[in-house]
Coordinates of C-alpha atoms in Angstrom, one line a residue:
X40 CA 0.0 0.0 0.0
X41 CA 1.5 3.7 -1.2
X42 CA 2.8 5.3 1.9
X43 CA 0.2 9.2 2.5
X44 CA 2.4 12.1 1.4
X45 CA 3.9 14.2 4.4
X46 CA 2.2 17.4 4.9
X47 CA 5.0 19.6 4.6
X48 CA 6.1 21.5 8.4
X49 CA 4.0 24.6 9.0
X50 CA 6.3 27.8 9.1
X51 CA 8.1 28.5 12.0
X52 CA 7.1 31.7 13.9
X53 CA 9.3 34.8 13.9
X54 CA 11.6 35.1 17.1
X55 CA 9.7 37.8 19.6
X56 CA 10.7 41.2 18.7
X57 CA 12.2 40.3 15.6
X58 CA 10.9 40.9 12.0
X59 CA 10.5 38.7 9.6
X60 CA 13.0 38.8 6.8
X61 CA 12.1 38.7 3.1
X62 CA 13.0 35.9 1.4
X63 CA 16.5 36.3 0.1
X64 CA 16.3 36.5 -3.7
X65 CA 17.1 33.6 -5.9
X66 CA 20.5 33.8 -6.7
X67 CA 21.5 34.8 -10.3
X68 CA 22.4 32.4 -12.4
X69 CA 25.7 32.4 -13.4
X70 CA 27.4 30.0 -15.9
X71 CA 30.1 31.2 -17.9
X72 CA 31.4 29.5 -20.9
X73 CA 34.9 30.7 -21.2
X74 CA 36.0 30.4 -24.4
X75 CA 38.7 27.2 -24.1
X76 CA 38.8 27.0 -20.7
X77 CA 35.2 28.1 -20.0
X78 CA 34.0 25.5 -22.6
X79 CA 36.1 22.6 -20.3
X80 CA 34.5 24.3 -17.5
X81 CA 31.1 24.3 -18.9
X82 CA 31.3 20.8 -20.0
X83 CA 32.0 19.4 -16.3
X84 CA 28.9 22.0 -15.2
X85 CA 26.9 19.9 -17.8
X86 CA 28.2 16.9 -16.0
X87 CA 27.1 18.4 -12.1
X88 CA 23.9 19.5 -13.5
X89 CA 23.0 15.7 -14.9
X90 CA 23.8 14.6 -11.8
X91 CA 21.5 17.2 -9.4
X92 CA 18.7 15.2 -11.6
X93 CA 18.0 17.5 -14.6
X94 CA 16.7 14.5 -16.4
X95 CA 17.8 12.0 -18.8
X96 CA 15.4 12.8 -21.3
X97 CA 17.3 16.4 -21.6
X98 CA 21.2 15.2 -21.4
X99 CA 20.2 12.6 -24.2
X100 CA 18.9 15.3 -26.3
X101 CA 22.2 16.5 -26.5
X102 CA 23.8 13.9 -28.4
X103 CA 21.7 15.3 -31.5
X104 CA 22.9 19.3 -31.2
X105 CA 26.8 17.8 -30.8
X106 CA 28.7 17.9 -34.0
X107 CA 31.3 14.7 -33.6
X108 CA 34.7 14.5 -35.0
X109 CA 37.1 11.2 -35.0
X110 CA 40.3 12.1 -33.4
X111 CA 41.2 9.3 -32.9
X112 CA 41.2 7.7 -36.8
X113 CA 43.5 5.3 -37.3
X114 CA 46.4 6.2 -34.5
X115 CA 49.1 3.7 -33.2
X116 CA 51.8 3.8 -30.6
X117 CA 49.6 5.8 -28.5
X118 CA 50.6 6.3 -24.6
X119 CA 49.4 3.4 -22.4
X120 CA 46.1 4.4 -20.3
X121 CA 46.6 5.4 -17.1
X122 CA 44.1 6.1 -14.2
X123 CA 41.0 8.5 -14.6
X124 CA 39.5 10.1 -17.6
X125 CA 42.1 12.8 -19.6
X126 CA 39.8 14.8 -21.9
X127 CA 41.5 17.6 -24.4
X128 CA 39.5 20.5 -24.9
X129 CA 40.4 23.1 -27.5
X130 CA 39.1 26.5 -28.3
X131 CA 39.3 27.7 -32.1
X132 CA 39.2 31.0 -33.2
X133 CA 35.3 31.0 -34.9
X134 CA 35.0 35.1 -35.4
X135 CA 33.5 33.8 -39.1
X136 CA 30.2 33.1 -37.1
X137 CA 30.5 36.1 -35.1
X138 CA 28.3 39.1 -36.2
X139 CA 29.8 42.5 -37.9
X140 CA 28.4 44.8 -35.2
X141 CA 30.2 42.1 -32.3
X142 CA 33.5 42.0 -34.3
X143 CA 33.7 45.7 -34.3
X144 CA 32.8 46.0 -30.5
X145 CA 34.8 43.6 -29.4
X146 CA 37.8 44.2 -31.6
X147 CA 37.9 40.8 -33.4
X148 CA 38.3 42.0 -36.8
X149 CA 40.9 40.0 -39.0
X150 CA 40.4 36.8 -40.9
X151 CA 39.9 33.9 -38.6
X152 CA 42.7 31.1 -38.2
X153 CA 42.6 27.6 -39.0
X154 CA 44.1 27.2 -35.2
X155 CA 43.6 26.7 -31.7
X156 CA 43.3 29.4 -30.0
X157 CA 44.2 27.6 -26.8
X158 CA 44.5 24.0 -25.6
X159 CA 43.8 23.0 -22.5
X160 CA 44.5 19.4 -20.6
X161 CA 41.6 18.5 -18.2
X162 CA 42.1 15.2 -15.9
X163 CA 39.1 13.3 -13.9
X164 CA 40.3 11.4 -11.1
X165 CA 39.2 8.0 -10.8
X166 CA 37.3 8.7 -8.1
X167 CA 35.2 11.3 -9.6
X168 CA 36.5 13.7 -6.7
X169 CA 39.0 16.0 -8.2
X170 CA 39.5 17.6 -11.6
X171 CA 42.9 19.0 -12.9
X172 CA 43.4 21.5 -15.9
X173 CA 46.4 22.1 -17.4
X174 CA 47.0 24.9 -19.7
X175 CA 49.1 23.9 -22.9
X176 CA 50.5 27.2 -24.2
X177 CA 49.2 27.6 -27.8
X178 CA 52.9 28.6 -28.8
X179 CA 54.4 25.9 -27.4
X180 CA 57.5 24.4 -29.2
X181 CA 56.0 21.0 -30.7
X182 CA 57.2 18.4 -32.8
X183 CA 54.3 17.6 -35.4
X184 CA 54.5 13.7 -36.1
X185 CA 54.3 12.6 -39.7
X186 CA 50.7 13.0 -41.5
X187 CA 49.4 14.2 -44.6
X188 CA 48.2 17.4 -44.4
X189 CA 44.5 18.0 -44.1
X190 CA 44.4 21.2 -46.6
X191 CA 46.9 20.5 -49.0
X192 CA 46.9 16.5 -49.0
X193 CA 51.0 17.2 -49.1
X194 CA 53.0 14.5 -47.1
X195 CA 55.3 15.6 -44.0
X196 CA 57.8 14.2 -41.9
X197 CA 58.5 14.6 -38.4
X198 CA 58.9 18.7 -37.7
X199 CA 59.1 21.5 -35.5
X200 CA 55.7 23.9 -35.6
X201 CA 53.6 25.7 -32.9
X202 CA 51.4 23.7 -30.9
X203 CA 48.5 25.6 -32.1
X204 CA 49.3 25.2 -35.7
X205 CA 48.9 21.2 -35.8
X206 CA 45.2 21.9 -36.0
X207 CA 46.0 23.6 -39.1
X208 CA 47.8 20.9 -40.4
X209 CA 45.8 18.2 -39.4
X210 CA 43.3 19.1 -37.3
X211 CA 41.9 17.4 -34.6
X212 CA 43.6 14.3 -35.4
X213 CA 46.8 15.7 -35.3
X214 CA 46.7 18.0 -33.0
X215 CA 45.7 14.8 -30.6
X216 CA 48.6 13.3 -31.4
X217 CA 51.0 15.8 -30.9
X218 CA 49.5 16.0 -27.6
X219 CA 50.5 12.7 -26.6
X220 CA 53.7 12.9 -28.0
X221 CA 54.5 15.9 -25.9
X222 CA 53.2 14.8 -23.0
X223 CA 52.8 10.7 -22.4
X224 CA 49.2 11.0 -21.5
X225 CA 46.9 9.1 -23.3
X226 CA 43.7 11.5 -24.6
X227 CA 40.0 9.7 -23.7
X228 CA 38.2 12.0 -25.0
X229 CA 38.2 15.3 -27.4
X230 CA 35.8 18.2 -26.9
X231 CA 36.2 22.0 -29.5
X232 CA 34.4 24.7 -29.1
X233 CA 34.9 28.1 -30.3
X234 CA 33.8 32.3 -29.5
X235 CA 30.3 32.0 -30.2
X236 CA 29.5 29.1 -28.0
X237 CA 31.3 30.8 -25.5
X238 CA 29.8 34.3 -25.8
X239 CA 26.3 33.0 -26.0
X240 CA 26.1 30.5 -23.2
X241 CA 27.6 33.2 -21.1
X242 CA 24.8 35.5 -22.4
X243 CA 22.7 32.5 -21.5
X244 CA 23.7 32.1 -17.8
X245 CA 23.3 35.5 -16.7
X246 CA 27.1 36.4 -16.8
X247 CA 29.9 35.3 -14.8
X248 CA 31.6 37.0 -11.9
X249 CA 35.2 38.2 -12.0
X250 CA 37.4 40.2 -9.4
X251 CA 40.6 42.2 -10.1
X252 CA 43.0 43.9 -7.6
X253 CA 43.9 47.1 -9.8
X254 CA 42.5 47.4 -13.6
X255 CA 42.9 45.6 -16.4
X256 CA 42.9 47.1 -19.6
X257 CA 44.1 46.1 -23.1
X258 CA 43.7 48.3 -26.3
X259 CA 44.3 44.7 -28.8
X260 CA 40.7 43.3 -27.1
X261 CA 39.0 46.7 -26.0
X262 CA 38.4 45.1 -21.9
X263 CA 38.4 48.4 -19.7
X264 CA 38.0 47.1 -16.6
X265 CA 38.4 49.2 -12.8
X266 CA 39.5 47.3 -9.9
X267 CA 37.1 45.8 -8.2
X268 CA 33.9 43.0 -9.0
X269 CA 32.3 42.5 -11.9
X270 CA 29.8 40.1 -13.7
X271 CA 30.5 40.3 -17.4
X272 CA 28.6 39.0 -20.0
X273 CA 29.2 37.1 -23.3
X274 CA 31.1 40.2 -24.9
X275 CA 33.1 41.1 -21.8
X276 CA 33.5 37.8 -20.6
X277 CA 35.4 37.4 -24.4
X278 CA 37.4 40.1 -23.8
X279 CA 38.5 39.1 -20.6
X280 CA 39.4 35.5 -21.7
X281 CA 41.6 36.9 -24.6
X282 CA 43.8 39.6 -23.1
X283 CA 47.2 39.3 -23.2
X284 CA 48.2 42.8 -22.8
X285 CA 47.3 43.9 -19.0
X286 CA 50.7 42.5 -17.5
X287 CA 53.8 41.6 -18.0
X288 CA 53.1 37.6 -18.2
X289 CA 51.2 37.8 -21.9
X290 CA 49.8 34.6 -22.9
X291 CA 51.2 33.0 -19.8
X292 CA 49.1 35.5 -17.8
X293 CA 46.1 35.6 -20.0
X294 CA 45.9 31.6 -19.2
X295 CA 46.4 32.6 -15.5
X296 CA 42.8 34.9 -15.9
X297 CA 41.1 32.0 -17.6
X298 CA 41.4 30.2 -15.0
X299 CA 40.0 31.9 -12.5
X300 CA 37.2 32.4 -14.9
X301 CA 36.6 28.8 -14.8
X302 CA 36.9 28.4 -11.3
X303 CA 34.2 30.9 -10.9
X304 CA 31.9 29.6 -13.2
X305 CA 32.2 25.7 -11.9
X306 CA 31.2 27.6 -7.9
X307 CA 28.7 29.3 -9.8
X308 CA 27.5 26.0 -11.3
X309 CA 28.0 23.9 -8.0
X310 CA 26.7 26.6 -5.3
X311 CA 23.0 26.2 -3.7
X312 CA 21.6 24.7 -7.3
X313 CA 22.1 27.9 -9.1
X314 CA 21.6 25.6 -12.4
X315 CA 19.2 23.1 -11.0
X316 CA 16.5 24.8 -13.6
X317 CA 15.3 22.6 -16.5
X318 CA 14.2 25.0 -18.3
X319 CA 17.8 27.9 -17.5
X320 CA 19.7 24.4 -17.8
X321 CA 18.4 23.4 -21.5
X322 CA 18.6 27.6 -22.7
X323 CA 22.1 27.0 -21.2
X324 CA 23.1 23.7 -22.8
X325 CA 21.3 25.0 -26.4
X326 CA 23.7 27.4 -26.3
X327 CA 26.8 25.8 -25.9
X328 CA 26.6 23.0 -28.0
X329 CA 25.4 25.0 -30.7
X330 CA 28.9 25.4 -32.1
X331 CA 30.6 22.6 -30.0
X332 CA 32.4 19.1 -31.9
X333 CA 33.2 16.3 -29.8
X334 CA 34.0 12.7 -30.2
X335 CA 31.9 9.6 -30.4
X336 CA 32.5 8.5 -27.3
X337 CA 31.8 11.0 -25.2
X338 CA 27.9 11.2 -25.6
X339 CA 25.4 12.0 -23.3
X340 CA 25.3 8.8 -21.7
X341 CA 29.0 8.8 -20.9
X342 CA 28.1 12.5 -19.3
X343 CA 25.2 11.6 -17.4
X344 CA 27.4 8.2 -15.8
X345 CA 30.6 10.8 -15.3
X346 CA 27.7 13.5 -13.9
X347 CA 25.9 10.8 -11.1
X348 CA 30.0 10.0 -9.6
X349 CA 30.8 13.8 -9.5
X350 CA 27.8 14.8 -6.9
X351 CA 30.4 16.2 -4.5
X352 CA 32.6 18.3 -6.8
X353 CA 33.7 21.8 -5.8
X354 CA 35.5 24.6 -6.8
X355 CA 37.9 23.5 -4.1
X356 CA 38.0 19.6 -6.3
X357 CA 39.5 21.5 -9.6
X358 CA 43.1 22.5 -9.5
X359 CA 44.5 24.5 -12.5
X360 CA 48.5 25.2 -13.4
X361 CA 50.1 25.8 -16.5
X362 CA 53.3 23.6 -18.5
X363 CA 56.4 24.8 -16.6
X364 CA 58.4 26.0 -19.0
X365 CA 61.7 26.9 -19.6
X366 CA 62.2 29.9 -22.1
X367 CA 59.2 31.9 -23.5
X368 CA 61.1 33.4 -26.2
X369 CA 62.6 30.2 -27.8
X370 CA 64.0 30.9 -31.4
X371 CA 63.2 28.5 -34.0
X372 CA 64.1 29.3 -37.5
X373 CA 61.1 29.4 -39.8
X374 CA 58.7 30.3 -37.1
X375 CA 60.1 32.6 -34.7
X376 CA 59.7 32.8 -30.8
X377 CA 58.1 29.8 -29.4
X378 CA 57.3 28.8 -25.8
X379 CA 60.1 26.1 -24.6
X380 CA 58.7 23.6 -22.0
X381 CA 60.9 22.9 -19.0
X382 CA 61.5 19.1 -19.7
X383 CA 62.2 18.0 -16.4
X384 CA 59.1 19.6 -14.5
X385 CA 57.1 19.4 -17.1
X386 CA 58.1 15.4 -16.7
X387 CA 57.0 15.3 -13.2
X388 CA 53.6 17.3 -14.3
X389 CA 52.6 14.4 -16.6
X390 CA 53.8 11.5 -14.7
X391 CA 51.4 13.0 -11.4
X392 CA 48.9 13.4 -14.2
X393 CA 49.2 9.9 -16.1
X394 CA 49.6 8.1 -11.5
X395 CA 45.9 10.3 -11.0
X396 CA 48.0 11.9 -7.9
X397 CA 46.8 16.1 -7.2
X398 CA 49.1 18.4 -8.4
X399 CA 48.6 20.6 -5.4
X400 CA 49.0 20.0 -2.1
X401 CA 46.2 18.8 0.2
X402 CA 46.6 21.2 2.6
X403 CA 45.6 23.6 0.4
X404 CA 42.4 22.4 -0.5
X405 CA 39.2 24.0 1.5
X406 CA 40.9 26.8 3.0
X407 CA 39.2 30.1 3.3
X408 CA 38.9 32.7 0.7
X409 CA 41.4 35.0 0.8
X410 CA 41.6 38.8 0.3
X411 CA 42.7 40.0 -2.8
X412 CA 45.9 42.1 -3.6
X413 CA 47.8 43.7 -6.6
X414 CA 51.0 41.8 -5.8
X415 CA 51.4 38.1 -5.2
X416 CA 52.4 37.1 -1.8
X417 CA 54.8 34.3 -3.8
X418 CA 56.8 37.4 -5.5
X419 CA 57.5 39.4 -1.7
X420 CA 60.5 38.6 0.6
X421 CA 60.2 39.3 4.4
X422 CA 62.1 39.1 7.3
X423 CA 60.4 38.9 10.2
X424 CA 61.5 40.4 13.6
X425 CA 60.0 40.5 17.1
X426 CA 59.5 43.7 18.7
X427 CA 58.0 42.6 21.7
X428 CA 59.0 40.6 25.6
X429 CA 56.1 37.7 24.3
X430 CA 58.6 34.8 23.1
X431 CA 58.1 32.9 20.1
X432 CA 56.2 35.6 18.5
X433 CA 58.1 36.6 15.7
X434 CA 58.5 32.6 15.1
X435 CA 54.6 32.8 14.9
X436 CA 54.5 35.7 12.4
X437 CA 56.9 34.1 10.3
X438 CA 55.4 30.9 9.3
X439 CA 51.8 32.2 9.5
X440 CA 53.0 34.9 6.5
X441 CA 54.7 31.9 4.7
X442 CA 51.8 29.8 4.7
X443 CA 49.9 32.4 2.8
X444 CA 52.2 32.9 0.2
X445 CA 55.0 35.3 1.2
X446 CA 58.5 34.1 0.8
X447 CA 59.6 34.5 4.1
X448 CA 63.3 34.0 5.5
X449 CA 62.0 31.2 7.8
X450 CA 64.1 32.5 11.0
X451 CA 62.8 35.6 12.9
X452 CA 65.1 37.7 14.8
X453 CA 64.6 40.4 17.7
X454 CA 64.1 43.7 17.4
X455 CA 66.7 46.0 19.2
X456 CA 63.5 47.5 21.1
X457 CA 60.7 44.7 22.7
X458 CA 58.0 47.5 23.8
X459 CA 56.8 47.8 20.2
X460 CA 53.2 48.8 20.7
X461 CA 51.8 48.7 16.6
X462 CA 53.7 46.2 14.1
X463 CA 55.6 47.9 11.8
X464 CA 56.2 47.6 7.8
X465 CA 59.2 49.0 6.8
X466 CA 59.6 48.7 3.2
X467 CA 61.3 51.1 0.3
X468 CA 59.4 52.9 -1.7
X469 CA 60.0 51.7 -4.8
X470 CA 58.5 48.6 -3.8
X471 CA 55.1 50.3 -2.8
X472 CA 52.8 48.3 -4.3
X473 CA 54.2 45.2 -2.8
X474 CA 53.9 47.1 0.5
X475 CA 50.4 47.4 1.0
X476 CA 49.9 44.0 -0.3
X477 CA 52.1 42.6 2.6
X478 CA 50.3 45.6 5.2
X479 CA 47.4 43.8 4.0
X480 CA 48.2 40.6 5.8
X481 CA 48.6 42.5 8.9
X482 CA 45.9 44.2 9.9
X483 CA 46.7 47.2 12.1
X484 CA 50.3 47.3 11.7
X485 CA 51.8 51.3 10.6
X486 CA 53.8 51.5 6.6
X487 CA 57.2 52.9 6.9
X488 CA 59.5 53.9 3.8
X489 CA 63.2 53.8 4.2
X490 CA 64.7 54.8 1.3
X491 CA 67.2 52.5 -0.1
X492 CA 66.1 49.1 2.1
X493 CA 65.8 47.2 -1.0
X494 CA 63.6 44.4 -2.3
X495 CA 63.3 42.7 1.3
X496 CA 60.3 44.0 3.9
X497 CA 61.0 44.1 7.0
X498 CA 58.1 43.5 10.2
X499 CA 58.7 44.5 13.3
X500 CA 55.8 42.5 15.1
X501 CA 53.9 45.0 17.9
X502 CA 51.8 44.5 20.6
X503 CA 49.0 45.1 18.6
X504 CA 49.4 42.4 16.5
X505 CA 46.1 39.8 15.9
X506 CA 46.8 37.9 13.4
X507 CA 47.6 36.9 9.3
X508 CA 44.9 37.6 6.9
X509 CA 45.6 34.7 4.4
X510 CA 45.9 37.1 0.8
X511 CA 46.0 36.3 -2.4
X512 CA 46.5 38.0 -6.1
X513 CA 45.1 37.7 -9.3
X514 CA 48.3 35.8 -11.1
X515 CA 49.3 34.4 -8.0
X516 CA 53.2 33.2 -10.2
X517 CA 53.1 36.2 -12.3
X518 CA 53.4 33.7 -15.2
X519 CA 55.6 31.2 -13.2
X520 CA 54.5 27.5 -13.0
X521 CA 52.5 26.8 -9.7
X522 CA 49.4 25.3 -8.9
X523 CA 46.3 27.0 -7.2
X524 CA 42.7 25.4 -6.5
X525 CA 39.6 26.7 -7.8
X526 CA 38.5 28.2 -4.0
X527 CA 41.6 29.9 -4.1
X528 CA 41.1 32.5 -6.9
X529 CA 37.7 32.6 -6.7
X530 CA 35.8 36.3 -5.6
X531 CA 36.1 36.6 -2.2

């Protein structure tokens, strides 16, 4: 016999002398899709969504708006599989499809490029818990293994090219392969999207949220952002994905800033069921996979299965870094300055990739969101010294500020003076910026310039002093290999 429906609890009462609050308003929905790295990040959101019980009937009526390519057509000698599910996602260029009015706005004028615009590594653990992306610069040195080529039907042997070129050669097939040459891991599956996609299924979401320390602006791509928070939408969002020109760390940096914009659009798609709409979720999907190719194998049955394992995933589960490389102005006659991998890191990055083992720590996984400042912690050198009669304190100080970031000298010493009463930065001017970032940390402590100091801070702790405010900054390497989770760059 059917078990009677529960009537559902009756409202509790307002607290006595309290009044009773409005419903907080739905939040908006946010779901990016970032151009490469936003289209990997929208895939896995596709994934999170299946599993929160969209529906099957909906994720199967994807497999007839996915256009599917063989990648895999007739390759040998391929690595051996390892643990986990290693999927290559690719973002071409695609401003053919965008509209006059949108090329002009959004400066993408030019013929479009037979090419990747960028390339991007994304590994699923085995257990379905963690998610690892791994940027591929798109002027990385390559060695493009014999084929025929795709537009001309010439032959060629073995040669050196741009990584982003063997699409042009090849295409998907190729650039696959070269992949796998370069870095020993076997690909599972391949997913290529391009601008469109990613401009309309940002449009679609509602726009994505992105922070910046100081502002960002580039006169190649138009962005013209202040400091501070802002949700862009499919235009902006483009922008923002394909600056290279707001730093000093050019496409090293710009892959940097696509992180982060896939980091905040897998919180936005895993936070309080912000996509748990049938109806948001299929505009959504629509317009992704209106320009999106795929392969055979990875249909919507092989999403939904990868969807139901992922139930738990974060923003703290995905971990992002970049090739560590060695040179990013490496001569090669006949195609100029490539982007030289560092062959023995860039080893180890692969092997931890191809064992299923995190490439960051797990001690930095669920920690609190950090404030944001214009200078990485990672690029700041401090010495530490204790002003005060309480012992141990500049100890304290020291590996509290290296734990967030700052590159301490891991031995505090004692001030000449121990009745400081308010902590002190001393710092030279010329290092201002990197100042306040490091004053930031410690709340309540006084700035002092002394001119000629040099690149090393010094803190005198006070009595005053209450603590490390973990920090952050937007390109937390400044174009450096490291490895940072998705709660970690995420708006505070």
């Amino acid at each position: 016999m059917p078990t009677p429906p529960r009537r559902p609890a009756a409202p509790r009462p307002p607290a006595p002398g309290r009044p009773r609050r409005a419903p907080a308003p739905a939040p908006a929905v946010r779901r990016p899709r970032p151009r490469w790295r936003t289209r990997l990040a929208t895939a896995v959101s596709v994934l999170v969504l299946a599993a929160g019980g969209i529906g099957h009937a909906i994720v199967t009526s994807f497999d007839t708006q996915i256009s599917r390519v063989d990648p895999f057509k007739d390759m040998k000698n391929r690595p051996a599989p390892g643990h986990g599910t290693n999927i290559l996602v690719v973002g071409t260029d695609g401003r053919d499809r965008i509209t006059p009015r949108e090329k002009e706005k959004y400066r993408l004028g030019g013929a479009p490029c037979r090419c990747t615009d960028t390339i991007m590594l994304v590994h699923i653990s085995a257990d379905r818990k963690r998610a690892s992306m791994v940027s591929l610069p798109r002027d990385s040195y390559a060695e493009i293994p014999p084929h025929t080529d795709a537009t001309t039907g010439k032959r060629h042997q073995r040669h050196p090219l741009k990584l982003n070129a063997a699409y042009a050669e090849g295409g998907p097939n190729l650039t696959v392969r070269t992949v796998e040459h370069m870095t020993g891991v076997k690909i599972d599956h391949y997913l290529e999207l391009d601008f469109t996609s990613f401009m309309r299924t940002v449009d679609a979401i509602g726009g994505v949220e992105v922070c910046t320390a100081k502002p960002m602006k580039d006169a190649y791509t138009g962005l013209d952002l202040p400091a501070g928070t802002h949700k862009l939408d499919g235009g902006a969002a483009l922008q923002y994905v394909r600056s290279r020109h707001v730093d000093g760390a050019s496409d090293l940096g710009r892959m940097q800033r696509q992180q982060r914009f896939v980091a905040a659009l897998i919180d936005q798609a895993t936070s309080n069921g912000t996509l748990l709409n049938p109806v948001r979720f299929q505009q959504v999907s629509t317009a992704m996979l209106s320009s999106v190719r795929a392969d055979e194998g990875f249909g919507a049955q092989q999403m939904l299965a990868l969807a139901k394992a992922m139930r738990g995933f974060t923003a703290a589960s995905s971990e992002f870094t970049s090739v560590p490389v060695a040179s990013t102005s490496f001569p090669v006659k006949g195609i100029g300055s490539t982007v030289k991998w560092d062959p023995v890191k860039a080893g180890r990055l692969f092997a931890a990739v191809r064992a299923d083992k995190p490439l960051a720590p797990y001690a930095a996984r669920g920690t609190v969101r950090k404030k944001l400042v214009e200078v990485s912690p990672q690029q700041i050198r401090v010495q530490v010294y204790n002003g005060t009669l309480v012992h141990g304190l500049g100890a304290r100080i020291d590996t509290a500020l290296r734990a967030t970031g700052f590159r301490t000298s891991a031995t505090a010493l004692n001030w000449p003076r121990r009745d400081v009463r308010r902590t002190i930065v001393w710092f030279d001017p010329r290092w201002d910026r990197s100042a306040r970032s490091l004053a930031t940390a410690l709340p309540g402590c006084e700035l002092r310039p002394v001119w000629g100091q040099g690149a090393t801070f010094k803190v005198t702790a006070g009595a005053n002093f209450a603590g490390v405010l973990p920090v952050r900054a937007e390109n937390a390497f400044q174009g450096e290999f490291g490895v940072v989770t998705g709660d970690q760059v995420i708006c505070a």
